mmCIF file of C-alpha atoms in Angstrom:
data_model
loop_
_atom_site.group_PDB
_atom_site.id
_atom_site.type_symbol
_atom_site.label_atom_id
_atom_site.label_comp_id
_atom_site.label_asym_id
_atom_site.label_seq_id
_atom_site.Cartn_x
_atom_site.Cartn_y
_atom_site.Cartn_z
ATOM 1 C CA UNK A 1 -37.581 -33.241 35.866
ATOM 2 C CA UNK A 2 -36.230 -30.523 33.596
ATOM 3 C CA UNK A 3 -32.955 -31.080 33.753
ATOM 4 C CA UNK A 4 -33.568 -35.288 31.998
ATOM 5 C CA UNK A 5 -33.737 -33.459 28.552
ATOM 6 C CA UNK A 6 -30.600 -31.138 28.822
ATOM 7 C CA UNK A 7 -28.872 -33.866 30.362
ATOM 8 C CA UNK A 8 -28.974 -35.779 27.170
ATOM 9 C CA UNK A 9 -27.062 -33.014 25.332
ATOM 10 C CA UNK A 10 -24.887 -31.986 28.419
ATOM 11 C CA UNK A 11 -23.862 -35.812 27.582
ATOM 12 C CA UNK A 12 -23.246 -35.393 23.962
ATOM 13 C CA UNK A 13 -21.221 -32.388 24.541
ATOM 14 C CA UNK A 14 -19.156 -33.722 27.330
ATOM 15 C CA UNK A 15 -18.428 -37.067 24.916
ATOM 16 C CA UNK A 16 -17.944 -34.492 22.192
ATOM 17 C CA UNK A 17 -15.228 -32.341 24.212
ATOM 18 C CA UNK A 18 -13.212 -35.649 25.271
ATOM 19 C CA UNK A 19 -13.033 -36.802 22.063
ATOM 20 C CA UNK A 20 -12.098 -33.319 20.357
ATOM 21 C CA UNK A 21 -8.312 -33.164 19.418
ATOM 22 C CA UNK A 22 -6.244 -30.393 21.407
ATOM 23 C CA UNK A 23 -3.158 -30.235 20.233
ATOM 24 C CA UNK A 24 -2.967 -32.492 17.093
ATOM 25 C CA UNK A 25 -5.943 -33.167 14.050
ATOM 26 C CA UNK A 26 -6.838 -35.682 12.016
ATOM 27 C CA UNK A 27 -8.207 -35.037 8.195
ATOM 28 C CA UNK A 28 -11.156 -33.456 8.952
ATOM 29 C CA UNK A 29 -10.713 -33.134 12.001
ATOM 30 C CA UNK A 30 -9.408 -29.029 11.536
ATOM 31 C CA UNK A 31 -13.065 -27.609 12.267
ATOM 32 C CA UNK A 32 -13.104 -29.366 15.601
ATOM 33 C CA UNK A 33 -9.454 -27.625 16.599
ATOM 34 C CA UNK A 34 -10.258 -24.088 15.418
ATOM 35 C CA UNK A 35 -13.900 -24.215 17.929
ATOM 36 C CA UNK A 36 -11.323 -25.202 20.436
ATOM 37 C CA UNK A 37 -9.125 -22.113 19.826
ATOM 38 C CA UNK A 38 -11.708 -20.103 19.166
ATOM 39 C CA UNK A 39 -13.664 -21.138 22.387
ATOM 40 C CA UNK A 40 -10.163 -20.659 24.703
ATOM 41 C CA UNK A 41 -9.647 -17.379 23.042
ATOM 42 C CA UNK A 42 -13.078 -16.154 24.012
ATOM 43 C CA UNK A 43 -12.471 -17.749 27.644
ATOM 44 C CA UNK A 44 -9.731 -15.422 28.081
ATOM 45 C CA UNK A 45 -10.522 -11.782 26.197
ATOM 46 C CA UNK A 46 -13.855 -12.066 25.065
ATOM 47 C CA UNK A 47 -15.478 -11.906 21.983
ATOM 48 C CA UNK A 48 -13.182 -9.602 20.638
ATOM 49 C CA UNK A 49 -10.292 -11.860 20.745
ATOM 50 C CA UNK A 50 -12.085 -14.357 18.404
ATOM 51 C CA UNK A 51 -10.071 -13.437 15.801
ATOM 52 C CA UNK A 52 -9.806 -15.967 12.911
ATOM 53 C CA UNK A 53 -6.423 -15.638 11.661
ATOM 54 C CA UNK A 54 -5.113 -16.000 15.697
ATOM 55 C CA UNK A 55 -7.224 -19.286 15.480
ATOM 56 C CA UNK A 56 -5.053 -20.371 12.488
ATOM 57 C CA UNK A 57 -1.626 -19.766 13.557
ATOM 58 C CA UNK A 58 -2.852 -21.246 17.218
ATOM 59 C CA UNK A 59 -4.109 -24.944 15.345
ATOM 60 C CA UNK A 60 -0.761 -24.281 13.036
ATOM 61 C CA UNK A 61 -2.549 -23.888 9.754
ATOM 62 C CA UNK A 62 -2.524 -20.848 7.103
ATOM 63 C CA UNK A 63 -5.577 -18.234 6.696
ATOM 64 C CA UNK A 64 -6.346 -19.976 3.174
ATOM 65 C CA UNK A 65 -7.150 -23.592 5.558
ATOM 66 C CA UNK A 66 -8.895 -22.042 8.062
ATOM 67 C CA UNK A 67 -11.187 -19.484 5.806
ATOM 68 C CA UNK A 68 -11.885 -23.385 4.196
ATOM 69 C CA UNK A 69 -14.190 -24.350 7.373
ATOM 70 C CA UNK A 70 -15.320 -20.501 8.682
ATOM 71 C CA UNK A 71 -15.437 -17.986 6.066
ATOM 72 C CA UNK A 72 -15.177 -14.983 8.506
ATOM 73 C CA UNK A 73 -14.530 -14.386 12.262
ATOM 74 C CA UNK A 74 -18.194 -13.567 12.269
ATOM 75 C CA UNK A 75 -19.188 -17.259 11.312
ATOM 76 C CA UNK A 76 -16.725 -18.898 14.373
ATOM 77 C CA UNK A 77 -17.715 -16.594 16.736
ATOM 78 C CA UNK A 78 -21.690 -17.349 16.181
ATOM 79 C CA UNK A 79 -20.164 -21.232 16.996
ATOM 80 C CA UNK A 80 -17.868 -20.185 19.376
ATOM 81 C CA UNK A 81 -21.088 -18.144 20.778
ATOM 82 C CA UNK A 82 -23.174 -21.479 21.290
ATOM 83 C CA UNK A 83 -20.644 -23.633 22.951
ATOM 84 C CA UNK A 84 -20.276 -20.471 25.494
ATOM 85 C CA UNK A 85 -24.188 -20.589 25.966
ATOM 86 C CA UNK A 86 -23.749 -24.444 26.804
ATOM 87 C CA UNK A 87 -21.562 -24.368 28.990
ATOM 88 C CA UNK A 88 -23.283 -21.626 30.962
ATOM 89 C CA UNK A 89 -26.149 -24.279 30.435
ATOM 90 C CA UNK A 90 -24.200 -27.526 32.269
ATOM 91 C CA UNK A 91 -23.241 -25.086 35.062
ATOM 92 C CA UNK A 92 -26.821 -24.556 36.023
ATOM 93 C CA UNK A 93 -27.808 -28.020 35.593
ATOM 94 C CA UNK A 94 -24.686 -29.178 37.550
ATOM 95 C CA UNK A 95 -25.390 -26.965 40.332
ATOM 96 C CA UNK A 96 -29.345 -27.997 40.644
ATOM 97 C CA UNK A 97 -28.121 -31.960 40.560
ATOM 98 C CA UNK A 98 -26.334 -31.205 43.165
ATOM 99 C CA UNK A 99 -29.567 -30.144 45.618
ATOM 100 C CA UNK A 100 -30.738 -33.193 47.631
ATOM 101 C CA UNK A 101 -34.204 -34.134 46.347
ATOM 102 C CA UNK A 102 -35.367 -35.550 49.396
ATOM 103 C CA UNK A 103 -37.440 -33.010 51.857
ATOM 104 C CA UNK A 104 -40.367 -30.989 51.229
ATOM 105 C CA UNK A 105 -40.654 -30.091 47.886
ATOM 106 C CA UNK A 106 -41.065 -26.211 47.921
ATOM 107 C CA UNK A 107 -38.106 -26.202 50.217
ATOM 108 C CA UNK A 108 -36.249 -28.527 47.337
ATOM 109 C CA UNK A 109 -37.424 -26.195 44.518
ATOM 110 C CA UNK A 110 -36.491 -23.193 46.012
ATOM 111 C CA UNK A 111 -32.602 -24.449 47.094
ATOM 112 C CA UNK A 112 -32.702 -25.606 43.089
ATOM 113 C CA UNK A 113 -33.554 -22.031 42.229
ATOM 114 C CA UNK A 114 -31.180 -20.187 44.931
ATOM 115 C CA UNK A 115 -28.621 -22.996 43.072
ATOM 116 C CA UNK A 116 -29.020 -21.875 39.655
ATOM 117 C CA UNK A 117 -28.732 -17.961 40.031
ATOM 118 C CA UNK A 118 -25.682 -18.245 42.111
ATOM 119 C CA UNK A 119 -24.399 -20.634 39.388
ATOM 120 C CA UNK A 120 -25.396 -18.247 36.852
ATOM 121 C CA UNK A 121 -23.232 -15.351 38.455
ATOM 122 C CA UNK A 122 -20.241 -17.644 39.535
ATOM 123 C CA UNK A 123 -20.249 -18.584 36.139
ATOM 124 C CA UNK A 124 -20.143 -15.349 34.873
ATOM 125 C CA UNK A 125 -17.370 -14.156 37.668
ATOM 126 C CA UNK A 126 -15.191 -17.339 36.675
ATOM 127 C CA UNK A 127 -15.330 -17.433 33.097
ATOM 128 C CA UNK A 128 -15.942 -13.645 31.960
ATOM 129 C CA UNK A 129 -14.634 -13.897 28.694
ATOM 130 C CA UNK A 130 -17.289 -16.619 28.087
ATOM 131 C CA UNK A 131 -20.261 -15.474 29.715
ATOM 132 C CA UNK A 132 -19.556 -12.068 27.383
ATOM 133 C CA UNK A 133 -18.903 -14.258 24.188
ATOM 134 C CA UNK A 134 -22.590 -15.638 25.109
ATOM 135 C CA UNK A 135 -24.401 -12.869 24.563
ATOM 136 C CA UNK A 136 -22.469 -11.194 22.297
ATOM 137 C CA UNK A 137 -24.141 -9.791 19.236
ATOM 138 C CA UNK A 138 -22.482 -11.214 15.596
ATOM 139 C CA UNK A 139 -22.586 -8.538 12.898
ATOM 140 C CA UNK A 140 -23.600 -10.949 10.311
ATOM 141 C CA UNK A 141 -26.208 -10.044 8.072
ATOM 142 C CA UNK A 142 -26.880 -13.545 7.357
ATOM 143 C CA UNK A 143 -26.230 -14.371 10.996
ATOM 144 C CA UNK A 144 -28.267 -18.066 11.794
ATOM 145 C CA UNK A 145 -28.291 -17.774 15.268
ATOM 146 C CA UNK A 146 -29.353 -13.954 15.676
ATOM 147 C CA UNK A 147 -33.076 -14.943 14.356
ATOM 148 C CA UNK A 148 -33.423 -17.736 17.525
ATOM 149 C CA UNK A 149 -35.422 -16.784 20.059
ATOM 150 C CA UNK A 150 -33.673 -16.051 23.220
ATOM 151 C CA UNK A 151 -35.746 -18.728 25.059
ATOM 152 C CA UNK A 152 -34.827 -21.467 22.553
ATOM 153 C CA UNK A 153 -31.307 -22.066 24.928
ATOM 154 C CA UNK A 154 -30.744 -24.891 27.364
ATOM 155 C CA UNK A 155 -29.943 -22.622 29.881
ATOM 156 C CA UNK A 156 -33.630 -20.593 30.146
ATOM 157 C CA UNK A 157 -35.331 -23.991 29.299
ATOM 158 C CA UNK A 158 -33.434 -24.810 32.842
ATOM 159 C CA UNK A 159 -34.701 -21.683 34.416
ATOM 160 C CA UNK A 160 -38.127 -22.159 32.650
ATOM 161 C CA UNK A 161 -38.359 -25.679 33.886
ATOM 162 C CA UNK A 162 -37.360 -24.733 37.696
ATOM 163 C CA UNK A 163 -40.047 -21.881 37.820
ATOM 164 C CA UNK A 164 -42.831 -24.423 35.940
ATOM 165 C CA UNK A 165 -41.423 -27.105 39.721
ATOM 166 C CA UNK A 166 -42.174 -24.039 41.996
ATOM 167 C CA UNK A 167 -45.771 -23.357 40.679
ATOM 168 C CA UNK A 168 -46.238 -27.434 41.087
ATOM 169 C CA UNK A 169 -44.815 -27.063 44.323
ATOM 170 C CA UNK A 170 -47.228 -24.446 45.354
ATOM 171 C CA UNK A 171 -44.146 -21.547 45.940
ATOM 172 C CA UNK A 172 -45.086 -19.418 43.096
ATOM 173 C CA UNK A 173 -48.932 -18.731 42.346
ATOM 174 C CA UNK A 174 -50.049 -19.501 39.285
ATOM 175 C CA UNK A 175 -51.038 -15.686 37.988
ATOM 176 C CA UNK A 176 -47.545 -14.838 38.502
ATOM 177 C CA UNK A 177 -46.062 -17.855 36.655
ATOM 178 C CA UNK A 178 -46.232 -15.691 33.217
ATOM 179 C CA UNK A 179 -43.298 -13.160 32.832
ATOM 180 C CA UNK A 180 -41.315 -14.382 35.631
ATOM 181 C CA UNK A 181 -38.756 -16.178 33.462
ATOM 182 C CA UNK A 182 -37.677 -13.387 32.090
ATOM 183 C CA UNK A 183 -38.091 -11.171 35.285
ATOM 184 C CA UNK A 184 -35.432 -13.670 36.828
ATOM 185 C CA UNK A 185 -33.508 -14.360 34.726
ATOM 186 C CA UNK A 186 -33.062 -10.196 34.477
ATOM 187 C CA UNK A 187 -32.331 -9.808 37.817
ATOM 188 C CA UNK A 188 -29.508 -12.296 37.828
ATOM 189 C CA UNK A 189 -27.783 -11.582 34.470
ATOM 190 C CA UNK A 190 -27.939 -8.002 34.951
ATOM 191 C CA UNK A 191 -25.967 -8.491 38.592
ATOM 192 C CA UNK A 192 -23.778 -11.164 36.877
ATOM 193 C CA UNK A 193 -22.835 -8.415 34.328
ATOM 194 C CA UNK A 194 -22.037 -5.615 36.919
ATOM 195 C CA UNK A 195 -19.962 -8.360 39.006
ATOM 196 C CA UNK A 196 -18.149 -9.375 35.936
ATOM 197 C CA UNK A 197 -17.733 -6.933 34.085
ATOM 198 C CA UNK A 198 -19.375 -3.668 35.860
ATOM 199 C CA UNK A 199 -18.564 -1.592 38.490
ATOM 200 C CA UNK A 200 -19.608 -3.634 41.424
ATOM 201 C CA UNK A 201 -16.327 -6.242 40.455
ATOM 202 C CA UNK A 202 -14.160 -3.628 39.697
ATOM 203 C CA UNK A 203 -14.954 -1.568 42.877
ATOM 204 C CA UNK A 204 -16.521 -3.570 45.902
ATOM 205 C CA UNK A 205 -14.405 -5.531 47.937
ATOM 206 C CA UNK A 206 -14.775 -9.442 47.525
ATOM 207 C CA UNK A 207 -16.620 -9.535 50.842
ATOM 208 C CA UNK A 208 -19.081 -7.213 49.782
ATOM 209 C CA UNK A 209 -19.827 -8.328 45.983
ATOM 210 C CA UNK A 210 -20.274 -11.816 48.260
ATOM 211 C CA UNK A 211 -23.074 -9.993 50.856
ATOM 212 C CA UNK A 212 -24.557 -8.560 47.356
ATOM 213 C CA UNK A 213 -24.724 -11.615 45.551
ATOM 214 C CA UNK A 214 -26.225 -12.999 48.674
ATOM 215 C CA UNK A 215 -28.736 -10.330 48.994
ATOM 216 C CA UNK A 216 -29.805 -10.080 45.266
ATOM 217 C CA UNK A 217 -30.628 -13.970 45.141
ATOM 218 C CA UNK A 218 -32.555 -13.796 48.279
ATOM 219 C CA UNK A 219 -34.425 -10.791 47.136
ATOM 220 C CA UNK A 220 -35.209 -12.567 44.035
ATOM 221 C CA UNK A 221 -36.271 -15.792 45.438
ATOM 222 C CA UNK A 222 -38.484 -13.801 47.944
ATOM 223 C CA UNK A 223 -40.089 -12.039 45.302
ATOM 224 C CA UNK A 224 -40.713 -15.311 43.410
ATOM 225 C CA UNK A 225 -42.275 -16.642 46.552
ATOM 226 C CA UNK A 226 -44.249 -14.274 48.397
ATOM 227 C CA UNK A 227 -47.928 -14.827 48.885
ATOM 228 C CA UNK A 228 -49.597 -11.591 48.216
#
């Protein structure tokens, strides 16, 4: 299954996160508080509010420490930018753990694919200033990050890996298995943004941005799925 490889880092960074320092660091240990900082600040305003002298006086240090371990705001937010993109990526893999695996497997592939895009917008919905942070684009010239390519995240390798299940499973054909990650995963992150942080949060009512989340996951998984 896809998810056994991601699982092994959702691990490491679940360990990692227990064992990170909130409040209090040891030598060394400074780095590890400012990502905290930095990744709450983006949780609540965005990638905007990732500013690095906020992180400081937040983890108690001066400027001089902090510009010791980041030496801009444009370095922390490219780190602050990955642990956003991985914890979109344990959402999705949460939420497709959670389908039974028993029962006939294009019916199981398809409730793990109806799972992960309504993941993908909840996650969006619940943690805004995250799922912005994620895609955000760093200004650095030397940026390390902005050369990956976009597929090279745990979170399409999950959607890659679902869509590889439902050609196995005989719900997708096999001509149509080329493109269709990125067809997807368009039609979901493009809602998620307009329910986040688009017009269709700001001005729907909740019971309607809940009928159109409905209806743009069903559409999708329909077009995934038809036969002709």
């Amino acid at each position: 299954m896809f998810v056994n490889g991601v699982n092994i880092r959702h691990d490491e960074r679940v360990s990692a996160r227990q064992t990170a320092p909130r409040t209090r660091y040891h030598h060394g240990d400074l780095r590890n508080a400012m990502m905290e900082a930095g990744v709450e600040l983006a949780r609540t305003g965005g990638p905007e509010a990732v500013v690095l002298r906020e992180v400081a006086r937040r983890v108690g240090v001066s400027a001089t420490a902090a510009y010791r371990h980041f030496s801009d705001a444009e370095e922390l937010l490219e780190e602050v930018k990955h642990t956003a993109l991985a914890e979109l990526a344990d959402a999705l893999i949460t939420a497709v753990a959670a389908v039974p695996a028993d029962g006939d497997p294009p019916d199981v592939v398809v409730a793990r694919l109806r799972a992960a895009a309504n993941a993908y917008i909840d996650f969006a919905v619940r943690n805004a200033g995250l799922f912005l942070t994620a895609y955000c684009r760093t200004a650095s010239p030397d940026s390390k990050y902005e050369g990956e390519p976009f597929a090279d995240t745990d979170a399409f390798r999950a959607l890659s890996g679902l869509l590889d299940q439902a050609v196995e499973a005989g719900c997708i054909s096999p001509e149509w298995r080329a493109g269709a990650d990125i067809a997807s995963w368009s039609m979901v992150h493009g809602f998620a943004t307009l329910l986040a942080d688009g017009p269709v949060g700001r001005h729907l009512s909740a019971e309607a941005q809940a009928f159109a989340q409905e209806r743009t996951v069903e559409l999708l998984l329909r077009g995934l799925t038809a036969s002709e």
